[in-house]
XYZ file of C-alpha atoms in Angstrom:
151
model
C 19.954 -85.452 -64.157
C 21.966 -87.515 -65.627
C 25.200 -86.024 -67.734
C 23.581 -82.644 -66.659
C 26.699 -80.462 -67.454
C 30.260 -81.377 -68.265
C 31.850 -81.948 -64.924
C 28.954 -84.200 -64.515
C 29.398 -85.920 -67.433
C 33.115 -86.533 -66.745
C 32.545 -88.083 -63.571
C 30.304 -90.726 -64.243
C 32.650 -91.718 -67.051
C 34.964 -92.117 -64.461
C 33.104 -93.935 -62.224
C 31.605 -96.047 -64.906
C 35.293 -97.029 -66.166
C 36.271 -97.944 -62.849
C 33.340 -100.095 -62.269
C 34.392 -102.077 -65.687
C 30.638 -101.204 -66.315
C 29.060 -99.464 -69.327
C 27.386 -95.901 -68.329
C 24.034 -96.856 -68.901
C 24.083 -99.186 -66.461
C 24.251 -96.123 -63.823
C 22.216 -94.297 -61.705
C 21.853 -90.999 -61.695
C 24.676 -89.498 -59.155
C 23.463 -88.233 -55.359
C 25.004 -85.754 -53.303
C 24.250 -87.459 -50.114
C 24.679 -86.604 -45.971
C 26.181 -89.734 -44.675
C 24.471 -91.122 -41.755
C 25.660 -92.825 -38.784
C 22.514 -95.119 -37.732
C 22.732 -98.857 -39.134
C 19.850 -98.796 -42.202
C 20.556 -95.415 -42.827
C 22.787 -95.370 -46.160
C 22.077 -96.943 -49.556
C 23.598 -99.261 -50.952
C 21.632 -99.113 -54.308
C 20.550 -102.432 -56.044
C 22.423 -104.377 -58.825
C 25.899 -105.546 -59.006
C 28.215 -102.090 -57.502
C 27.809 -99.245 -55.483
C 30.460 -96.190 -55.163
C 30.983 -93.544 -52.878
C 33.182 -90.354 -53.209
C 34.198 -88.748 -50.253
C 33.371 -84.443 -50.507
C 34.112 -84.086 -47.142
C 37.572 -82.927 -45.709
C 37.668 -86.647 -43.782
C 35.621 -89.440 -43.278
C 35.100 -93.074 -41.901
C 33.388 -95.634 -43.247
C 32.417 -99.037 -41.128
C 30.986 -101.929 -43.106
C 29.990 -103.691 -39.733
C 29.443 -106.868 -41.077
C 32.725 -107.565 -42.891
C 34.555 -105.697 -39.476
C 36.260 -103.442 -42.162
C 36.677 -99.402 -41.337
C 38.325 -97.081 -43.953
C 39.254 -93.207 -43.530
C 38.621 -90.881 -46.579
C 39.521 -87.595 -47.744
C 38.228 -85.879 -50.147
C 38.225 -86.865 -53.333
C 38.961 -90.729 -52.189
C 36.495 -93.138 -54.373
C 35.626 -96.088 -52.231
C 33.826 -98.782 -54.343
C 32.306 -102.353 -53.981
C 30.096 -105.137 -54.961
C 26.653 -105.580 -53.540
C 26.020 -109.267 -54.984
C 27.502 -112.742 -53.826
C 27.839 -114.405 -57.293
C 29.090 -117.758 -54.835
C 25.890 -119.846 -56.446
C 24.356 -119.905 -60.003
C 22.260 -116.950 -58.555
C 23.390 -113.651 -57.484
C 22.011 -112.750 -54.549
C 22.227 -109.236 -52.455
C 25.528 -109.342 -50.029
C 24.239 -108.040 -46.246
C 27.656 -107.562 -46.206
C 27.985 -104.385 -47.466
C 25.903 -102.709 -45.076
C 27.364 -99.534 -43.731
C 27.802 -96.967 -41.529
C 29.872 -93.297 -41.135
C 31.634 -92.987 -38.103
C 31.587 -89.990 -36.056
C 35.856 -88.425 -35.848
C 37.425 -88.714 -32.420
C 35.623 -87.215 -29.981
C 32.771 -85.409 -31.987
C 29.035 -86.845 -31.510
C 27.179 -88.454 -33.977
C 25.769 -85.420 -35.776
C 28.978 -85.027 -37.076
C 28.907 -88.153 -39.202
C 25.416 -86.851 -40.366
C 27.451 -83.525 -41.603
C 30.334 -85.369 -44.049
C 29.305 -85.095 -47.432
C 29.272 -87.172 -49.975
C 28.267 -88.349 -53.631
C 26.524 -92.061 -53.799
C 26.756 -93.837 -56.890
C 25.342 -97.669 -57.746
C 24.739 -99.307 -61.074
C 21.730 -101.454 -62.064
C 21.423 -104.944 -63.054
C 20.133 -103.601 -66.807
C 20.444 -100.333 -68.904
C 18.151 -97.725 -67.298
C 19.694 -94.557 -68.682
C 17.202 -94.004 -71.956
C 14.099 -94.883 -69.573
C 15.315 -91.972 -66.896
C 16.303 -89.582 -69.676
C 11.844 -89.772 -70.666
C 11.139 -88.580 -67.162
C 10.652 -85.377 -66.698
C 10.451 -83.821 -62.909
C 7.202 -82.544 -62.201
C 6.973 -79.933 -58.877
C 4.405 -80.956 -56.231
C 2.413 -77.744 -56.732
C 2.050 -78.981 -60.505
C 1.193 -82.690 -60.617
C -1.803 -82.454 -58.991
C -1.775 -85.236 -56.978
C -2.596 -84.918 -53.479
C -2.395 -87.384 -51.059
C -5.912 -88.179 -49.090
C -5.402 -89.653 -45.485
C -7.817 -92.425 -44.465
C -10.784 -91.245 -41.712
C -10.145 -93.451 -39.185
C -12.161 -91.682 -36.806
C -15.188 -93.656 -38.136
């Protein structure tokens, strides 16, 4: 949830300040298990993304840039998601990443590393998101109906 506790508020404010963007554009922070497979790391949408290493160590590889970074607990990695080399911002796919397993371990090790994902939207979204209410599945009265393909 947005600014759920004083600690979350402080972390959100620090990430927004580091990005040089307004807090109103920051999506809710998410604790994630890092992926070692291409396409499974969420880059978010909008101008910037960030990742905070919560594990003892983590290694991030931006495979389209050929850039590999080693992180320690508490390190913040922030990058632009948009290419502004033209008049219109374009999604910058060079920022796709994977998390590299530690030397001598299998790919499952990287998937066990934990981090904090953050990304910024192009527009202020916080006020809209604060209006949302969580409804558990058993209270939602929404049921997925599978089509009968046997007919």
